[in-house]
Each structure stands twice: as C-alpha cells, then as structure tokens.
PDB file of N, CA and C in Angstrom:
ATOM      1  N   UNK A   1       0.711 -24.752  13.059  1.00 59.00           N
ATOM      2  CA  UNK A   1      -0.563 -24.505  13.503  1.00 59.00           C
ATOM      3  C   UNK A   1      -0.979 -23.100  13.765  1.00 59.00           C
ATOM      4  N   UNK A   2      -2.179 -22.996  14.403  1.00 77.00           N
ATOM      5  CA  UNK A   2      -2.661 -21.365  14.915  1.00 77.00           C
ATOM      6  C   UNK A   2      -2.222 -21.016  15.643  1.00 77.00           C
ATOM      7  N   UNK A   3      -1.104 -21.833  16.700  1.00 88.00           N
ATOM      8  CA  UNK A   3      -0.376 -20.886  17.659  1.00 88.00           C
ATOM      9  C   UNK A   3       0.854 -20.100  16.825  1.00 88.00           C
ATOM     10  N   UNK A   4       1.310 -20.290  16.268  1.00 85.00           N
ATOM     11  CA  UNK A   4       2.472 -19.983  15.522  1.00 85.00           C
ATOM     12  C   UNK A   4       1.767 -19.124  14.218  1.00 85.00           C
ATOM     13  N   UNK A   5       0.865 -19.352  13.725  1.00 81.00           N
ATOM     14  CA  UNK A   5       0.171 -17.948  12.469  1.00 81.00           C
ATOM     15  C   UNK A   5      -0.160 -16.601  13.477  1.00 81.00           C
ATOM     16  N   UNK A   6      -0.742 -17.253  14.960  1.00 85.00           N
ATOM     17  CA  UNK A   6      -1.572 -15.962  16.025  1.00 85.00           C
ATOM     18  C   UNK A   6       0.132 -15.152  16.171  1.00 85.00           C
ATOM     19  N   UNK A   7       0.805 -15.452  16.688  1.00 85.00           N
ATOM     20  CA  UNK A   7       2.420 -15.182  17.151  1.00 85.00           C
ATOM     21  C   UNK A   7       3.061 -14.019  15.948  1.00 85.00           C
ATOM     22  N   UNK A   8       2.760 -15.201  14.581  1.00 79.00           N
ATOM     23  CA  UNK A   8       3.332 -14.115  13.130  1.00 79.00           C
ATOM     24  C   UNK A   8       2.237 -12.644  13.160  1.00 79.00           C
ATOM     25  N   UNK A   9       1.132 -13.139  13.594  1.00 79.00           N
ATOM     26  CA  UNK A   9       0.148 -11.890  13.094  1.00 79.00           C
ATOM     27  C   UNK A   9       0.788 -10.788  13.994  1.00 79.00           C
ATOM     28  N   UNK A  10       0.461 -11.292  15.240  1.00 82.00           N
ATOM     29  CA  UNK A  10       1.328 -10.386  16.419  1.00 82.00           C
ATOM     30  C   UNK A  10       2.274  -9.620  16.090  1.00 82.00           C
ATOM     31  N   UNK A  11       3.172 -10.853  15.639  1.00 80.00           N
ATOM     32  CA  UNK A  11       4.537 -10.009  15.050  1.00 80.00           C
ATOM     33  C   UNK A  11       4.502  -8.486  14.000  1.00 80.00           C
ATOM     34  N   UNK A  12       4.085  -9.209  13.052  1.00 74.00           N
ATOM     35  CA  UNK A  12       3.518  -8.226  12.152  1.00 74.00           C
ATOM     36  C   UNK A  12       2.831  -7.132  12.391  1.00 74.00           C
ATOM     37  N   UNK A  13       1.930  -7.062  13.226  1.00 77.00           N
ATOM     38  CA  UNK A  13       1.485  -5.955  13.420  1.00 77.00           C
ATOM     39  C   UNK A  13       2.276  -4.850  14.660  1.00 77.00           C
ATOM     40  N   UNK A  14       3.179  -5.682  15.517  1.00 78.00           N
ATOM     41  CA  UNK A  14       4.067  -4.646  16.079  1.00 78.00           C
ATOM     42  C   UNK A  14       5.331  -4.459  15.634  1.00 78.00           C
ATOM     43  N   UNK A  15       5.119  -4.747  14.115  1.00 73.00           N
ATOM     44  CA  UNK A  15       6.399  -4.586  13.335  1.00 73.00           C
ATOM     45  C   UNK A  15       6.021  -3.104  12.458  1.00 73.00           C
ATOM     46  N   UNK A  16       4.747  -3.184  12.158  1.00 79.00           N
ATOM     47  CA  UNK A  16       4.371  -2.331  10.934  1.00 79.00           C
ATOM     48  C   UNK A  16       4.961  -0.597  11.638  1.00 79.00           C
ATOM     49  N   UNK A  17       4.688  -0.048  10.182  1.00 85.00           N
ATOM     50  CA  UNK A  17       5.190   1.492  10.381  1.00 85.00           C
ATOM     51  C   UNK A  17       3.796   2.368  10.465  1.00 85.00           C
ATOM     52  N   UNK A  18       4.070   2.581  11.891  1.00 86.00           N
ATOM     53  CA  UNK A  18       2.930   3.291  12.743  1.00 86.00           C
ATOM     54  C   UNK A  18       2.006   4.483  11.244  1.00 86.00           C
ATOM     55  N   UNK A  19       1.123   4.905  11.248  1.00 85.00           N
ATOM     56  CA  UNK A  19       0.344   6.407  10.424  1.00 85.00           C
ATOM     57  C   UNK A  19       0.843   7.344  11.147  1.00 85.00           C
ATOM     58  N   UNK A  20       1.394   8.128  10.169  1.00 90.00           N
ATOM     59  CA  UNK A  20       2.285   9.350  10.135  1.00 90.00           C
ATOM     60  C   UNK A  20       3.649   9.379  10.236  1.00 90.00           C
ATOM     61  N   UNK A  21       3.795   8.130  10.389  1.00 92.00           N
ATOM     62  CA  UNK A  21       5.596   8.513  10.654  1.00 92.00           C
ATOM     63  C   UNK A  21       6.210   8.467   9.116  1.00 92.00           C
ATOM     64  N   UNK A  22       7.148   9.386   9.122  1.00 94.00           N
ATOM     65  CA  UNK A  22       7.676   9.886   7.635  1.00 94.00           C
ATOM     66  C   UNK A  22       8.555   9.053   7.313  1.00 94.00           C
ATOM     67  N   UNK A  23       8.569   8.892   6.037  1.00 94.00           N
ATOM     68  CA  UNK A  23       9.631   7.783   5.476  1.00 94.00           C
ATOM     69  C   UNK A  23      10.455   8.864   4.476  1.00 94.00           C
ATOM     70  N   UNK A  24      11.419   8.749   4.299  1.00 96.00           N
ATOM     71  CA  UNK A  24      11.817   9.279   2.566  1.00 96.00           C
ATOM     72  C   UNK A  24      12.055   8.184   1.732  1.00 96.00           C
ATOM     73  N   UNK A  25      12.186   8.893   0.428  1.00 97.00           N
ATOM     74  CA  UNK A  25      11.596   8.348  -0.727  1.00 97.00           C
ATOM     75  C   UNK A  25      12.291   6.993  -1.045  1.00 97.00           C
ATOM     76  N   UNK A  26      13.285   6.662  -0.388  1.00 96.00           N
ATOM     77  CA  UNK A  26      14.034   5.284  -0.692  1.00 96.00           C
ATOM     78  C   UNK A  26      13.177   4.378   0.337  1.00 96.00           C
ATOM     79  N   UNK A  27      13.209   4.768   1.703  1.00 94.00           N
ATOM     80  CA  UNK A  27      12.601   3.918   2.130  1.00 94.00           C
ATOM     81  C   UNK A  27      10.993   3.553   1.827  1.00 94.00           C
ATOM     82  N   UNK A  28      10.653   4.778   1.250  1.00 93.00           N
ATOM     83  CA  UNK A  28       9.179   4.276   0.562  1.00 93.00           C
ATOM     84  C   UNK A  28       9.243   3.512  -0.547  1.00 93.00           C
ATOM     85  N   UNK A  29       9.869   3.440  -1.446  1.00 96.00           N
ATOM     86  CA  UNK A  29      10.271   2.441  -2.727  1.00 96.00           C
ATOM     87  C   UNK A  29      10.248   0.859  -2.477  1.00 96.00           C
ATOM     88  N   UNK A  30      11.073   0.846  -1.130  1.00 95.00           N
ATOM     89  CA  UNK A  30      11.555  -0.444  -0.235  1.00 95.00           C
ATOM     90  C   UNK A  30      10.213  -1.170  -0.072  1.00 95.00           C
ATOM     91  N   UNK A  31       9.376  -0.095   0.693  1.00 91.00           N
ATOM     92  CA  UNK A  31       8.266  -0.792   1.295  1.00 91.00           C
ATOM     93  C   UNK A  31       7.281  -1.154   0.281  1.00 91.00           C
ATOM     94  N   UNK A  32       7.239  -0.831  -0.900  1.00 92.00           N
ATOM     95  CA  UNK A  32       6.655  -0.786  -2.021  1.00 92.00           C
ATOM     96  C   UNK A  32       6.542  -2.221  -2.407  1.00 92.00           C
ATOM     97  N   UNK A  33       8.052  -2.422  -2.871  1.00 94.00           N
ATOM     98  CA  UNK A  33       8.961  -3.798  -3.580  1.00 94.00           C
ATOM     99  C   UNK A  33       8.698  -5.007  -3.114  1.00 94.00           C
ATOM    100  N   UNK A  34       8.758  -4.262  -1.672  1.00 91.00           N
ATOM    101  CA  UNK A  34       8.713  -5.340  -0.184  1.00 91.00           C
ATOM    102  C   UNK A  34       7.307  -6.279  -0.370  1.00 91.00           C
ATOM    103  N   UNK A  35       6.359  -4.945  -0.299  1.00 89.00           N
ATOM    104  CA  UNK A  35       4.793  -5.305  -0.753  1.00 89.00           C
ATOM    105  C   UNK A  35       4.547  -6.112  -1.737  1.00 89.00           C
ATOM    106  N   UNK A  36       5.182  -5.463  -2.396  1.00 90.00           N
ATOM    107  CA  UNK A  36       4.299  -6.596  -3.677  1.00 90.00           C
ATOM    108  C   UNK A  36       4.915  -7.961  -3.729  1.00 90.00           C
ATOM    109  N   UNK A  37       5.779  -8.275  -3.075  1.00 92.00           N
ATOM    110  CA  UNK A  37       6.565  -9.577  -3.223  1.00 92.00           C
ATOM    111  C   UNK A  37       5.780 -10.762  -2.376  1.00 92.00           C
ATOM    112  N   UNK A  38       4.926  -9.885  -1.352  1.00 87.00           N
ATOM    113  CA  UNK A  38       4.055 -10.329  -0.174  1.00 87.00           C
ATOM    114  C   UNK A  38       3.005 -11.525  -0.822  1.00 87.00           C
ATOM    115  N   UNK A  39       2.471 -12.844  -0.016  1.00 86.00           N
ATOM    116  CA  UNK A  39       1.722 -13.678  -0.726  1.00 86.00           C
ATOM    117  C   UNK A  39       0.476 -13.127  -0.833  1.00 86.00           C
ATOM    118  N   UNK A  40      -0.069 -12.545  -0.138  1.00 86.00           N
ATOM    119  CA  UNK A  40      -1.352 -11.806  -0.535  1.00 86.00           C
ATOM    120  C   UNK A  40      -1.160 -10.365  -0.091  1.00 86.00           C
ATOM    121  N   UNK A  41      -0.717  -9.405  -1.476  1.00 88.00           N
ATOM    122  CA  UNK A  41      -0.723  -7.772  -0.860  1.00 88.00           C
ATOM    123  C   UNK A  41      -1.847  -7.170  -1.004  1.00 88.00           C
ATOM    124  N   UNK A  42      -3.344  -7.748  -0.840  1.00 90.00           N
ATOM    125  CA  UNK A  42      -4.521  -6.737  -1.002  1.00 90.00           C
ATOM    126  C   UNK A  42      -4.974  -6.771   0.573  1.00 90.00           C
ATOM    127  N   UNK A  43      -4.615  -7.225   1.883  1.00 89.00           N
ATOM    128  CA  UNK A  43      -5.226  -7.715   2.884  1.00 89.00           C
ATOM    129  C   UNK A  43      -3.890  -7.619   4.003  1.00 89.00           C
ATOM    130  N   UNK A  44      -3.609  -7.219   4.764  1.00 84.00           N
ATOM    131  CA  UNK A  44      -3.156  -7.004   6.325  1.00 84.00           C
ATOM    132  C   UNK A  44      -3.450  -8.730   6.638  1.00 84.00           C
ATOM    133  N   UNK A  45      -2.938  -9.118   7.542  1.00 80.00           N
ATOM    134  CA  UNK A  45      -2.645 -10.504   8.523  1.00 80.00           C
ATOM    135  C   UNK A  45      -3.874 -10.862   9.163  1.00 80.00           C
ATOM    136  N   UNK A  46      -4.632 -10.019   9.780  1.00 82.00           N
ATOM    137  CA  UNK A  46      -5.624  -9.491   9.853  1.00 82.00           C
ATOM    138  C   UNK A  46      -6.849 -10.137   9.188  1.00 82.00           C
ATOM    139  N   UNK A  47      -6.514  -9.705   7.885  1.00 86.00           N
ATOM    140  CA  UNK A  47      -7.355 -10.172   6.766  1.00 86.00           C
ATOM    141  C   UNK A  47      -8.596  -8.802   6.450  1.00 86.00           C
ATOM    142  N   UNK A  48      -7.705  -7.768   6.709  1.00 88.00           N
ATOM    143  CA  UNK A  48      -8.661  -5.994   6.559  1.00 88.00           C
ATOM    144  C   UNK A  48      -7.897  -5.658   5.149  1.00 88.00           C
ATOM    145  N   UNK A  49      -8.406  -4.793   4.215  1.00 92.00           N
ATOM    146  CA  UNK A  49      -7.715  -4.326   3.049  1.00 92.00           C
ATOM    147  C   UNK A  49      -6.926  -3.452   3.284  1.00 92.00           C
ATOM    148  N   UNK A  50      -5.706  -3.620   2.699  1.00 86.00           N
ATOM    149  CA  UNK A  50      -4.619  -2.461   2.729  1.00 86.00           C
ATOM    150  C   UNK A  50      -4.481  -1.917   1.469  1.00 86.00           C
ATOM    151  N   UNK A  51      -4.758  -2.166   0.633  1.00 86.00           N
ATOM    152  CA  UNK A  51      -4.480  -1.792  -0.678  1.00 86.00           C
ATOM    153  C   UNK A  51      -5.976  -1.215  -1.541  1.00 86.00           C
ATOM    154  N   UNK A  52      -5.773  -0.304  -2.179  1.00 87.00           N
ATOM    155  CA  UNK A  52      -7.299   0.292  -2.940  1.00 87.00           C
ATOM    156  C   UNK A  52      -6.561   0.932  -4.119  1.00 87.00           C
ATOM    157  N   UNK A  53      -7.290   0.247  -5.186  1.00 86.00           N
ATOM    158  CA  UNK A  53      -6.827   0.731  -6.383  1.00 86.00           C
ATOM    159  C   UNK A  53      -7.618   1.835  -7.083  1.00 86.00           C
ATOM    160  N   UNK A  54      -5.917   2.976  -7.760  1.00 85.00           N
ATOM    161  CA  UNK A  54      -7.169   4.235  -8.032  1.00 85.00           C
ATOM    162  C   UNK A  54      -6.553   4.021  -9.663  1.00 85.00           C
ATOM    163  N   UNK A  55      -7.846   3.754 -10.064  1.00 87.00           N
ATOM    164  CA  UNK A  55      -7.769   3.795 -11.490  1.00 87.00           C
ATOM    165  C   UNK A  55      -8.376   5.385 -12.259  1.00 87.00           C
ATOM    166  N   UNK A  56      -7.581   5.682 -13.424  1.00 84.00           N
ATOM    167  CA  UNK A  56      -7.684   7.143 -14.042  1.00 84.00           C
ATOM    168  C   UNK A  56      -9.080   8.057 -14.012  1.00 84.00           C
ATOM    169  N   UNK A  57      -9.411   7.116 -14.214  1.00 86.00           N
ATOM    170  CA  UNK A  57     -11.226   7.351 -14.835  1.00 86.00           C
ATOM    171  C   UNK A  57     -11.714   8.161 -13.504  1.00 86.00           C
ATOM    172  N   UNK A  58     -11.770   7.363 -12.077  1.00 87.00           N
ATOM    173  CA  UNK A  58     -12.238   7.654 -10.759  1.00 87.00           C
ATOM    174  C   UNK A  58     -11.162   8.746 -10.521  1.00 87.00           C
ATOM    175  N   UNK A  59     -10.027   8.929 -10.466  1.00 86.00           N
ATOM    176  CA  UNK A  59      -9.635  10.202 -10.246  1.00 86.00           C
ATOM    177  C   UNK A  59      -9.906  11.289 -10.741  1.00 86.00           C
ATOM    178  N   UNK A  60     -10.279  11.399 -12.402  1.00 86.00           N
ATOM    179  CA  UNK A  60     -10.675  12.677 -13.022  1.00 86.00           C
ATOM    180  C   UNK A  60     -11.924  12.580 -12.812  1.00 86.00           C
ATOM    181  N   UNK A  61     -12.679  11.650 -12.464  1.00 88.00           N
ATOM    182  CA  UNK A  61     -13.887  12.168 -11.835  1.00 88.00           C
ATOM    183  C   UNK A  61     -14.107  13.247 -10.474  1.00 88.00           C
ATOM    184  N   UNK A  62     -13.329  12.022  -9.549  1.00 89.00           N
ATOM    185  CA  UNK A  62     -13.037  12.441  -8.413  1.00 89.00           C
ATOM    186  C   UNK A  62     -12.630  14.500  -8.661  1.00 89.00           C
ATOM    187  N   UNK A  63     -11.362  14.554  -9.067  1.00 89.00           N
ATOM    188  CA  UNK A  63     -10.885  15.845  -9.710  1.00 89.00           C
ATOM    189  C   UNK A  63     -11.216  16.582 -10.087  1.00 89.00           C
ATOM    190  N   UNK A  64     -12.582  16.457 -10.736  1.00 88.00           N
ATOM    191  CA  UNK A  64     -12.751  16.701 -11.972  1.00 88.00           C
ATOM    192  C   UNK A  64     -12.131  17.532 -13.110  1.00 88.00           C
ATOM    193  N   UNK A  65     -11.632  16.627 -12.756  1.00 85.00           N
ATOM    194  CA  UNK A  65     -10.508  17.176 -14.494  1.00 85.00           C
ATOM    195  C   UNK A  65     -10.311  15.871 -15.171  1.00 85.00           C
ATOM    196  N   UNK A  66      -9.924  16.186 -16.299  1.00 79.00           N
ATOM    197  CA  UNK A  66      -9.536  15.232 -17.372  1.00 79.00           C
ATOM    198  C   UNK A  66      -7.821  15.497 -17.521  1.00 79.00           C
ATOM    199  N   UNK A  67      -7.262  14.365 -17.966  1.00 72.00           N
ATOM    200  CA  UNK A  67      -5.673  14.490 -18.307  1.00 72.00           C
ATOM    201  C   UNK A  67      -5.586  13.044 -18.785  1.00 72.00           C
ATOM    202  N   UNK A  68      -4.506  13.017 -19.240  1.00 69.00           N
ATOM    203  CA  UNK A  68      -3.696  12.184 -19.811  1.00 69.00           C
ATOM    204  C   UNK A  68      -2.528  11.536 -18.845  1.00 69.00           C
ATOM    205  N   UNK A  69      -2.562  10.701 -18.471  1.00 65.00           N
ATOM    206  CA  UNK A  69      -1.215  10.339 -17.320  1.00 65.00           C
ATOM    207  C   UNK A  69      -0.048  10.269 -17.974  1.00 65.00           C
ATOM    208  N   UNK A  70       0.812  10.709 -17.566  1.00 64.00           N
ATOM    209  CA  UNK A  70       2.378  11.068 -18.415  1.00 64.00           C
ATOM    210  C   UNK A  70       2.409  11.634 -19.598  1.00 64.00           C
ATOM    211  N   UNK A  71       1.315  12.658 -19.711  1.00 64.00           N
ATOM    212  CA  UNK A  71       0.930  13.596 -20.736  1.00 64.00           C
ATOM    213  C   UNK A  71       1.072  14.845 -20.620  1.00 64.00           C
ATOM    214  N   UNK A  72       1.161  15.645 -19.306  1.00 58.00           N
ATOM    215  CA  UNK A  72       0.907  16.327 -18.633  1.00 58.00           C
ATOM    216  C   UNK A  72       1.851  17.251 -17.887  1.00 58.00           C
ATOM    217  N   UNK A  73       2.492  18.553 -18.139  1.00 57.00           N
ATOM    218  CA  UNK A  73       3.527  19.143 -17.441  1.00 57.00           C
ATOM    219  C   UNK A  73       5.232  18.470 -17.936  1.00 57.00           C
ATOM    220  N   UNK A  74       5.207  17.614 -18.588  1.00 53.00           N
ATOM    221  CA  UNK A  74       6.358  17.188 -19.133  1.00 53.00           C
ATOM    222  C   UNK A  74       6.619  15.883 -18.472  1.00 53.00           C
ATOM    223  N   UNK A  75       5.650  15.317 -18.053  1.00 48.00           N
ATOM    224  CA  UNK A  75       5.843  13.668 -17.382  1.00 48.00           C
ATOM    225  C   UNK A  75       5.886  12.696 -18.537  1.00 48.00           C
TER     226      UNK A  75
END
C-alpha cells in the first residue's frame, strides 16, 4: 500500500547524493548503470524530472558552433 511506497520515497530521498558532492569517475559510471536499470529513469519518486535530454542540434545551437560528435580533436 501507500504506507510502504510514502516510507520507500522517504527512503530514497535520504538516500540520494546530496548537489555538489564529488564523485569520481567510477563512482559516476555506477550511478549511471544504476539509473538506467531504474523502472522509470525520467522522474525522481517524487514524480519531478531528473533526466533532460541534450540532443546535438540544441547544443550547437546552444554553442553556437557546429561539430561532428566523435569527429572532433581525435574522439
């Protein structure tokens, strides 16, 4: 029931990794893997968006520059 989803949300959110605290790069990979394995990774427990997708187009806008992704500097 909702006592036991209210309890997980709880959980979850005094589980999460506070803004700003530094990870290195393994443990960022982790949390990555972790994510996407999640039943819904576009939305927090909550039900707020955690996820925003940046597609090429909006960045070289954003940028304005143009590139090629893995075209670029020897990527």
């Amino acid at each position: 029931g909702g006592d036991l989803e209210t309890a997980q949300v709880a959980t979850a959110c005094r589980s999460a990794i506070r803004n700003g605290t530094p990870l290195t790069l393994p443990e960022m990979q982790t949390l990555v893997d972790q994510w996407q394995q999640t039943r819904n990774p576009r939305t927090c427990p909550h039900g707020r968006p955690i996820y925003l997708p940046l597609e090429e187009a909006n960045l070289s806008r954003f940028f304005r520059r143009h590139w090629v992704i893995g075209k670029s500097h020897g990527l």
